mmCIF file of C-alpha atoms and ligand atoms in Angstrom:
data_model
loop_
_atom_site.group_PDB
_atom_site.id
_atom_site.type_symbol
_atom_site.label_atom_id
_atom_site.label_comp_id
_atom_site.label_asym_id
_atom_site.label_seq_id
_atom_site.Cartn_x
_atom_site.Cartn_y
_atom_site.Cartn_z
ATOM 1 C CA MET A 1 17.226 -9.001 7.175
ATOM 2 C CA ARG A 2 17.393 -9.699 3.399
ATOM 3 C CA ILE A 3 14.692 -7.709 1.627
ATOM 4 C CA GLY A 4 13.584 -8.178 -1.969
ATOM 5 C CA ILE A 5 11.821 -5.289 -3.755
ATOM 6 C CA LEU A 6 9.374 -5.882 -6.586
ATOM 7 C CA GLY A 7 9.019 -2.606 -8.475
ATOM 8 C CA ALA A 8 12.539 -1.485 -7.549
ATOM 9 C CA SER A 9 12.747 1.115 -10.354
ATOM 10 C CA GLY A 10 9.429 2.748 -9.498
ATOM 11 C CA ARG A 11 8.677 5.879 -7.508
ATOM 12 C CA VAL A 12 8.232 4.041 -4.229
ATOM 13 C CA GLY A 13 10.596 1.219 -5.168
ATOM 14 C CA THR A 14 13.431 3.679 -5.687
ATOM 15 C CA SER A 15 12.800 5.142 -2.243
ATOM 16 C CA LEU A 16 12.702 1.642 -0.734
ATOM 17 C CA VAL A 17 16.040 0.735 -2.337
ATOM 18 C CA GLU A 18 17.639 3.962 -1.088
ATOM 19 C CA LEU A 19 16.423 3.403 2.482
ATOM 20 C CA ILE A 20 17.522 -0.239 2.527
ATOM 21 C CA VAL A 21 21.028 0.263 1.103
ATOM 22 C CA SER A 22 21.640 3.104 3.546
ATOM 23 C CA ASN A 23 20.561 1.035 6.576
ATOM 24 C CA PRO A 24 23.356 -1.224 7.910
ATOM 25 C CA GLY A 25 20.771 -3.443 9.574
ATOM 26 C CA LEU A 26 19.107 -4.265 6.261
ATOM 27 C CA GLU A 27 20.346 -6.016 3.126
ATOM 28 C CA LEU A 28 18.926 -5.551 -0.367
ATOM 29 C CA ALA A 29 18.541 -9.120 -1.584
ATOM 30 C CA ALA A 30 16.707 -8.436 -4.860
ATOM 31 C CA ALA A 31 15.787 -5.409 -6.998
ATOM 32 C CA LEU A 32 13.094 -6.730 -9.317
ATOM 33 C CA VAL A 33 11.801 -4.865 -12.374
ATOM 34 C CA SER A 34 9.989 -5.616 -15.641
ATOM 35 C CA PRO A 35 11.663 -8.282 -17.777
ATOM 36 C CA GLY A 36 12.102 -5.706 -20.544
ATOM 37 C CA SER A 37 13.448 -2.976 -18.273
ATOM 38 C CA ARG A 38 16.578 -1.194 -19.471
ATOM 39 C CA LEU A 39 17.877 -1.604 -15.917
ATOM 40 C CA VAL A 40 18.084 -5.414 -16.041
ATOM 41 C CA GLY A 41 21.707 -6.403 -15.442
ATOM 42 C CA LYS A 42 22.725 -2.931 -14.297
ATOM 43 C CA PRO A 43 24.131 -2.501 -10.772
ATOM 44 C CA VAL A 44 21.894 -1.094 -8.043
ATOM 45 C CA ALA A 45 23.620 2.019 -6.681
ATOM 46 C CA GLY A 46 25.027 1.479 -3.197
ATOM 47 C CA SER A 47 24.575 -2.281 -3.273
ATOM 48 C CA SER A 48 26.355 -5.403 -4.480
ATOM 49 C CA ILE A 49 23.458 -6.637 -6.620
ATOM 50 C CA GLU A 50 22.001 -5.911 -10.052
ATOM 51 C CA TYR A 51 18.467 -5.217 -11.162
ATOM 52 C CA ARG A 52 16.882 -8.496 -12.100
ATOM 53 C CA PRO A 53 13.672 -9.414 -13.940
ATOM 54 C CA ALA A 54 10.816 -10.206 -11.580
ATOM 55 C CA ASP A 55 10.913 -13.923 -12.407
ATOM 56 C CA ALA A 56 14.288 -14.059 -10.603
ATOM 57 C CA ALA A 57 12.552 -13.412 -7.273
ATOM 58 C CA MET A 58 12.965 -16.962 -6.016
ATOM 59 C CA LYS A 59 16.690 -17.039 -6.795
ATOM 60 C CA SER A 60 17.489 -14.307 -4.275
ATOM 61 C CA HIS A 61 16.877 -15.970 -0.879
ATOM 62 C CA CYS A 62 14.847 -13.079 0.529
ATOM 63 C CA ASP A 63 13.667 -13.077 4.146
ATOM 64 C CA VAL A 64 10.780 -10.852 3.050
ATOM 65 C CA ILE A 65 9.597 -9.280 -0.196
ATOM 66 C CA ILE A 66 8.055 -5.804 -0.504
ATOM 67 C CA ASP A 67 5.894 -5.191 -3.561
ATOM 68 C CA PHE A 68 5.119 -1.791 -5.035
ATOM 69 C CA SER A 69 4.523 -2.676 -8.665
ATOM 70 C CA THR A 70 1.357 -3.448 -10.637
ATOM 71 C CA PRO A 71 -1.489 -5.865 -9.957
ATOM 72 C CA GLN A 72 -0.300 -8.086 -12.825
ATOM 73 C CA ALA A 73 3.284 -8.162 -11.573
ATOM 74 C CA SER A 74 2.136 -8.705 -8.018
ATOM 75 C CA MET A 75 -0.002 -11.711 -8.935
ATOM 76 C CA ALA A 76 2.839 -13.122 -11.006
ATOM 77 C CA LEU A 77 5.042 -12.868 -7.926
ATOM 78 C CA GLN A 78 2.511 -14.911 -5.974
ATOM 79 C CA ASP A 79 2.624 -17.552 -8.686
ATOM 80 C CA ALA A 80 6.427 -17.547 -8.564
ATOM 81 C CA ILE A 81 6.478 -17.950 -4.773
ATOM 82 C CA GLY A 82 3.954 -20.764 -4.958
ATOM 83 C CA VAL A 83 3.409 -22.425 -1.577
ATOM 84 C CA LYS A 84 6.643 -21.167 -0.014
ATOM 85 C CA SER A 85 6.316 -19.357 3.316
ATOM 86 C CA ILE A 86 8.236 -16.172 2.431
ATOM 87 C CA PRO A 87 6.460 -13.162 4.060
ATOM 88 C CA VAL A 88 5.261 -10.541 1.582
ATOM 89 C CA VAL A 89 4.317 -6.885 2.132
ATOM 90 C CA ILE A 90 2.047 -5.566 -0.620
ATOM 91 C CA GLY A 91 1.617 -1.870 -1.294
ATOM 92 C CA THR A 92 0.456 -2.277 -4.881
ATOM 93 C CA THR A 93 -3.149 -1.159 -5.376
ATOM 94 C CA GLY A 94 -5.767 -1.608 -8.083
ATOM 95 C CA PHE A 95 -6.390 -5.333 -7.642
ATOM 96 C CA SER A 96 -9.615 -6.802 -8.991
ATOM 97 C CA ALA A 97 -11.923 -8.577 -6.575
ATOM 98 C CA GLU A 98 -10.716 -11.877 -8.042
ATOM 99 C CA ASP A 99 -7.072 -10.965 -7.527
ATOM 100 C CA ASP A 100 -7.790 -9.840 -3.982
ATOM 101 C CA ALA A 101 -9.443 -13.177 -3.265
ATOM 102 C CA ARG A 102 -6.426 -14.976 -4.728
ATOM 103 C CA LEU A 103 -4.134 -12.927 -2.482
ATOM 104 C CA SER A 104 -6.178 -14.004 0.524
ATOM 105 C CA ALA A 105 -5.859 -17.628 -0.588
ATOM 106 C CA CYS A 106 -2.073 -17.255 -0.849
ATOM 107 C CA CYS A 107 -2.047 -16.199 2.815
ATOM 108 C CA ALA A 108 -2.699 -19.837 3.722
ATOM 109 C CA HIS A 109 0.956 -20.458 2.844
ATOM 110 C CA ARG A 110 2.641 -17.301 4.126
ATOM 111 C CA PRO A 111 2.024 -14.185 6.224
ATOM 112 C CA MET A 112 1.167 -11.236 3.988
ATOM 113 C CA LEU A 113 0.568 -7.650 5.047
ATOM 114 C CA ILE A 114 -1.460 -5.687 2.511
ATOM 115 C CA SER A 115 -2.182 -1.975 2.837
ATOM 116 C CA ALA A 116 -3.352 0.693 0.414
ATOM 117 C CA ASN A 117 -1.434 3.316 2.356
ATOM 118 C CA PHE A 118 1.701 2.793 4.426
ATOM 119 C CA ALA A 119 2.430 6.442 5.084
ATOM 120 C CA ARG A 120 3.102 7.449 8.656
ATOM 121 C CA GLY A 121 -0.025 8.753 10.364
ATOM 122 C CA PHE A 122 -2.444 7.514 7.717
ATOM 123 C CA GLU A 123 -3.928 4.924 10.102
ATOM 124 C CA ALA A 124 -4.610 7.652 12.698
ATOM 125 C CA PHE A 125 -6.236 9.763 9.972
ATOM 126 C CA ARG A 126 -8.367 6.820 8.821
ATOM 127 C CA LEU A 127 -9.527 5.953 12.353
ATOM 128 C CA ASN A 128 -10.466 9.572 13.110
ATOM 129 C CA VAL A 129 -12.497 9.803 9.907
ATOM 130 C CA LEU A 130 -14.358 6.596 10.818
ATOM 131 C CA GLY A 131 -14.863 7.837 14.372
ATOM 132 C CA PHE A 132 -16.571 10.951 13.036
ATOM 133 C CA ALA A 133 -18.701 8.911 10.617
ATOM 134 C CA ARG A 134 -19.920 6.737 13.497
ATOM 135 C CA MET A 135 -20.717 9.718 15.746
ATOM 136 C CA MET A 136 -22.326 11.794 12.990
ATOM 137 C CA PRO A 137 -23.819 9.296 10.495
ATOM 138 C CA GLU A 138 -26.229 11.976 9.236
ATOM 139 C CA GLY A 139 -23.270 13.932 7.880
ATOM 140 C CA GLU A 140 -23.071 13.566 4.087
ATOM 141 C CA PRO A 141 -19.535 12.264 3.368
ATOM 142 C CA ARG A 142 -17.336 13.099 0.391
ATOM 143 C CA VAL A 143 -13.869 11.689 -0.343
ATOM 144 C CA SER A 144 -11.363 13.422 -2.614
ATOM 145 C CA GLU A 145 -7.787 12.788 -3.657
ATOM 146 C CA THR A 146 -4.976 14.612 -5.410
ATOM 147 C CA TYR A 147 -2.005 12.686 -6.862
ATOM 148 C CA HIS A 148 0.683 13.129 -9.501
ATOM 149 C CA VAL A 149 -0.388 13.315 -13.138
ATOM 150 C CA ARG A 150 1.098 9.886 -13.976
ATOM 151 C CA LYS A 151 -1.302 8.061 -11.661
ATOM 152 C CA LYS A 152 -4.277 6.372 -13.290
ATOM 153 C CA ALA A 153 -7.459 8.457 -13.406
ATOM 154 C CA GLU A 154 -9.565 6.010 -11.437
ATOM 155 C CA PRO A 155 -9.864 6.447 -7.659
ATOM 156 C CA SER A 156 -6.867 5.319 -5.625
ATOM 157 C CA GLY A 157 -6.860 2.339 -3.348
ATOM 158 C CA THR A 158 -6.754 4.786 -0.457
ATOM 159 C CA SER A 159 -9.901 6.605 -1.554
ATOM 160 C CA ARG A 160 -11.737 3.352 -2.202
ATOM 161 C CA LEU A 161 -10.734 2.101 1.241
ATOM 162 C CA LEU A 162 -11.909 5.296 2.974
ATOM 163 C CA ALA A 163 -15.172 5.464 1.011
ATOM 164 C CA GLY A 164 -16.004 1.812 1.635
ATOM 165 C CA GLN A 165 -15.257 1.931 5.337
ATOM 166 C CA ILE A 166 -17.279 5.135 5.784
ATOM 167 C CA GLU A 167 -20.240 3.392 4.110
ATOM 168 C CA GLU A 168 -19.826 0.375 6.408
ATOM 169 C CA ALA A 169 -19.594 2.576 9.515
ATOM 170 C CA ARG A 170 -22.692 4.635 8.622
ATOM 171 C CA THR A 171 -24.685 1.535 7.701
ATOM 172 C CA ALA A 172 -23.828 -0.100 11.027
ATOM 173 C CA VAL A 173 -24.946 2.962 13.012
ATOM 174 C CA MET A 174 -28.031 3.858 10.975
ATOM 175 C CA GLY A 175 -29.315 0.299 10.598
ATOM 176 C CA PHE A 176 -29.904 0.657 6.881
ATOM 177 C CA ALA A 177 -27.620 0.741 3.850
ATOM 178 C CA ALA A 178 -25.775 4.046 3.572
ATOM 179 C CA ALA A 179 -25.460 5.656 0.153
ATOM 180 C CA LYS A 180 -22.173 5.139 -1.682
ATOM 181 C CA THR A 181 -19.583 7.727 -0.666
ATOM 182 C CA PRO A 182 -18.716 9.906 -3.691
ATOM 183 C CA ILE A 183 -15.024 10.137 -4.632
ATOM 184 C CA THR A 184 -13.578 13.112 -6.514
ATOM 185 C CA VAL A 185 -10.228 12.602 -8.280
ATOM 186 C CA PHE A 186 -7.661 15.298 -9.027
ATOM 187 C CA ARG A 187 -4.307 14.840 -10.743
ATOM 188 C CA GLU A 188 -1.821 17.699 -10.369
ATOM 189 C CA GLY A 189 1.872 17.938 -11.245
ATOM 190 C CA ASP A 190 4.074 15.821 -8.973
ATOM 191 C CA THR A 191 1.729 15.875 -5.999
ATOM 192 C CA VAL A 192 2.756 12.936 -3.829
ATOM 193 C CA GLY A 193 -0.604 12.448 -2.125
ATOM 194 C CA ILE A 194 -3.451 14.468 -0.607
ATOM 195 C CA ASN A 195 -6.439 12.602 0.810
ATOM 196 C CA ALA A 196 -9.455 14.569 2.048
ATOM 197 C CA VAL A 197 -12.776 13.604 3.626
ATOM 198 C CA SER A 198 -15.610 16.026 4.405
ATOM 199 C CA PHE A 199 -18.916 15.541 6.207
ATOM 200 C CA ASP A 200 -21.689 18.029 5.344
ATOM 201 C CA LEU A 201 -23.994 18.569 8.309
ATOM 202 C CA GLY A 202 -26.018 21.321 6.648
ATOM 203 C CA SER A 203 -25.399 24.060 9.166
ATOM 204 C CA ALA A 204 -21.786 22.905 9.611
ATOM 205 C CA GLU A 205 -19.115 20.882 7.858
ATOM 206 C CA ALA A 206 -16.193 18.773 9.118
ATOM 207 C CA ARG A 207 -13.063 18.353 6.986
ATOM 208 C CA PHE A 208 -10.199 15.921 7.433
ATOM 209 C CA THR A 209 -7.071 16.216 5.277
ATOM 210 C CA TYR A 210 -3.970 14.037 5.113
ATOM 211 C CA GLN A 211 -1.025 15.094 2.932
ATOM 212 C CA VAL A 212 2.095 13.087 2.154
ATOM 213 C CA HIS A 213 5.104 15.227 1.269
ATOM 214 C CA THR A 214 7.718 12.664 0.252
ATOM 215 C CA LEU A 215 7.625 9.111 -1.128
ATOM 216 C CA SER A 216 9.843 8.004 1.746
ATOM 217 C CA ALA A 217 6.746 8.216 3.973
ATOM 218 C CA TYR A 218 5.335 5.193 2.153
ATOM 219 C CA ALA A 219 8.694 3.394 1.965
ATOM 220 C CA GLU A 220 9.473 3.875 5.665
ATOM 221 C CA GLY A 221 6.064 2.498 6.602
ATOM 222 C CA ALA A 222 6.453 -0.497 4.296
ATOM 223 C CA ILE A 223 9.915 -1.350 5.646
ATOM 224 C CA ALA A 224 8.663 -1.117 9.238
ATOM 225 C CA ALA A 225 5.780 -3.421 8.275
ATOM 226 C CA ALA A 226 8.217 -5.864 6.637
ATOM 227 C CA GLN A 227 10.386 -5.921 9.775
ATOM 228 C CA TRP A 228 7.323 -6.641 11.899
ATOM 229 C CA LEU A 229 5.953 -9.287 9.517
ATOM 230 C CA SER A 230 9.230 -11.201 9.329
ATOM 231 C CA SER A 231 10.171 -10.912 13.024
ATOM 232 C CA GLY A 232 9.062 -13.681 15.344
ATOM 233 C CA HIS A 233 6.797 -16.382 14.062
ATOM 234 C CA ARG A 234 3.833 -14.855 12.250
ATOM 235 C CA GLU A 235 0.997 -17.235 11.488
ATOM 236 C CA PRO A 236 0.365 -17.563 7.732
ATOM 237 C CA ARG A 237 -2.589 -15.254 7.284
ATOM 238 C CA ARG A 238 -3.536 -11.848 5.880
ATOM 239 C CA TYR A 239 -2.470 -8.933 8.055
ATOM 240 C CA SER A 240 -3.415 -5.258 7.921
ATOM 241 C CA LEU A 241 -1.253 -2.265 8.764
ATOM 242 C CA ALA A 242 -3.412 -1.855 11.881
ATOM 243 C CA ASP A 243 -2.292 -5.343 13.024
ATOM 244 C CA SER A 244 1.360 -4.341 12.844
ATOM 245 C CA LEU A 245 0.859 -0.956 14.513
ATOM 246 C CA ALA A 246 -1.245 -2.397 17.338
ATOM 247 C CA ALA A 247 1.408 -5.023 18.096
ATOM 248 C CA ARG A 248 4.357 -2.617 18.305
HETATM 249 N N1 NDP B 301 0.321 1.258 -0.301
HETATM 250 C C1 NDP B 301 0.953 2.420 -0.373
HETATM 251 O O1 NDP B 301 1.304 3.037 0.654
HETATM 252 C C2 NDP B 301 1.287 2.964 -1.712
HETATM 253 C C3 NDP B 301 0.948 2.258 -2.819
HETATM 254 N N2 NDP B 301 1.309 2.671 -4.049
HETATM 255 C C4 NDP B 301 0.986 1.789 -5.156
HETATM 256 O O2 NDP B 301 2.172 1.088 -5.507
HETATM 257 C C5 NDP B 301 2.178 0.822 -6.909
HETATM 258 C C6 NDP B 301 3.455 1.388 -7.502
HETATM 259 O O3 NDP B 301 3.405 2.781 -7.373
HETATM 260 P P1 NDP B 301 4.601 3.652 -8.016
HETATM 261 O O4 NDP B 301 5.881 3.293 -7.363
HETATM 262 O O5 NDP B 301 4.153 5.072 -8.045
HETATM 263 O O6 NDP B 301 4.578 3.082 -9.512
HETATM 264 P P2 NDP B 301 5.681 3.190 -10.666
HETATM 265 O O7 NDP B 301 4.935 3.086 -11.943
HETATM 266 O O8 NDP B 301 6.581 4.337 -10.421
HETATM 267 O O9 NDP B 301 6.574 1.848 -10.468
HETATM 268 C C7 NDP B 301 6.047 0.594 -10.826
HETATM 269 C C8 NDP B 301 7.163 -0.426 -10.694
HETATM 270 O O10 NDP B 301 6.632 -1.706 -11.022
HETATM 271 C C9 NDP B 301 7.493 -2.309 -11.990
HETATM 272 N N3 NDP B 301 6.761 -3.205 -12.911
HETATM 273 C C10 NDP B 301 5.771 -2.868 -13.758
HETATM 274 N N4 NDP B 301 5.365 -3.972 -14.428
HETATM 275 C C11 NDP B 301 6.146 -5.007 -13.989
HETATM 276 C C12 NDP B 301 6.232 -6.383 -14.302
HETATM 277 N N5 NDP B 301 5.408 -6.940 -15.191
HETATM 278 N N6 NDP B 301 7.154 -7.134 -13.662
HETATM 279 C C13 NDP B 301 7.971 -6.578 -12.739
HETATM 280 N N7 NDP B 301 7.948 -5.274 -12.391
HETATM 281 C C14 NDP B 301 7.033 -4.507 -13.023
HETATM 282 C C15 NDP B 301 8.086 -1.161 -12.754
HETATM 283 O O11 NDP B 301 9.256 -1.614 -13.383
HETATM 284 P P3 NDP B 301 9.615 -1.035 -14.855
HETATM 285 O O12 NDP B 301 10.080 0.337 -14.621
HETATM 286 O O13 NDP B 301 10.679 -1.957 -15.334
HETATM 287 O O14 NDP B 301 8.340 -1.135 -15.652
HETATM 288 C C16 NDP B 301 8.341 -0.165 -11.638
HETATM 289 O O15 NDP B 301 9.551 -0.505 -10.994
HETATM 290 C C17 NDP B 301 0.883 1.407 -7.452
HETATM 291 O O16 NDP B 301 -0.100 0.407 -7.459
HETATM 292 C C18 NDP B 301 0.511 2.453 -6.402
HETATM 293 O O17 NDP B 301 -0.890 2.692 -6.337
HETATM 294 C C19 NDP B 301 2.034 3.821 -4.251
HETATM 295 C C20 NDP B 301 2.368 4.585 -3.170
HETATM 296 C C21 NDP B 301 2.017 4.226 -1.815
HETATM 297 O O1 LIG B 302 0.095 5.846 -6.603
HETATM 298 C C1 LIG B 302 0.328 6.508 -5.547
HETATM 299 O O2 LIG B 302 1.098 7.484 -5.445
HETATM 300 C C2 LIG B 302 -0.394 6.058 -4.348
HETATM 301 N N1 LIG B 302 -1.127 4.987 -4.439
HETATM 302 C C3 LIG B 302 -1.768 4.334 -3.349
HETATM 303 C C4 LIG B 302 -3.249 4.250 -3.604
HETATM 304 O O3 LIG B 302 -3.607 3.867 -4.763
HETATM 305 O O4 LIG B 302 -4.001 4.539 -2.667
HETATM 306 C C5 LIG B 302 -1.382 4.895 -2.008
HETATM 307 C C6 LIG B 302 -1.148 6.337 -1.982
HETATM 308 O O5 LIG B 302 -2.403 6.944 -2.016
HETATM 309 C C7 LIG B 302 -0.240 6.816 -3.084
#
């Protein structure tokens, strides 16, 4: 399987490249970075290709593209792909509502799997948090996150996903609109990722914590999703990580 990586020089992109070039069953078809990147034209260690500017994506004959870049770069990739049916796995977060709607529209042409968190076990964590919210809707929820100091200060895609789905779950059970779930943001050193959810019951409190130790957790999950998305005939639509895990 020929995989293209958009964001190949990034934290996750670097891990993706390393995992792909060290897997004999996978082939790195494209390592895409910013047009002005100092890496453009330089060889990708362990592979036979060079880093290329993102606008070279369509010259690489990828079977699937994995994107861990920026919302702007990710949307530009969609423009570059146009109406082609190349499957795309998107890990990039921070899309505006308009961009997210445009991504959904692009799924008319190709299967795309979009997830704010590909790390192993995150789906089980998320489902257990929602299970608690449904059983104990009176519990006052709080979401918090801790990431590396280079991550933007606004809440992560993961926290926004958890907070929104907790609100939806509580609203559905209580029959009236739940209050917005507060999100507390911490940035600390090189912390890869700690996501926490608590439910205050007054006389008791439940706490759920999920910690990612290495960036390969995200990369492994994204590669597994890409293998699923590009195996067999996937209808052109928007898929979630849950879709791929349920079908395995
Ligand atoms: N869904 C998930 O499981 C996870 C999602 N993420 C998300 O993935 C994204 C990337 O995270 P991370 O790897 O830490 O980020 P980095 O900042 O480390 O890497 C970003 C990458 O995007 C590239 N890039 C930036 N602008 C452009 C452009 N205009 N054209 C082409 N490439 C561009 C950068 O290339 P250059 O160096 O040349 O600028 C770099 O390779 C973030 O949105 C983050 O929230 C992160 C971890 C897990
Ligand atoms: O930037 C990161 O590191 C991460 N970003 C994603 C997000 O915004 O939720 C996923 C994960 O939390 C790590």
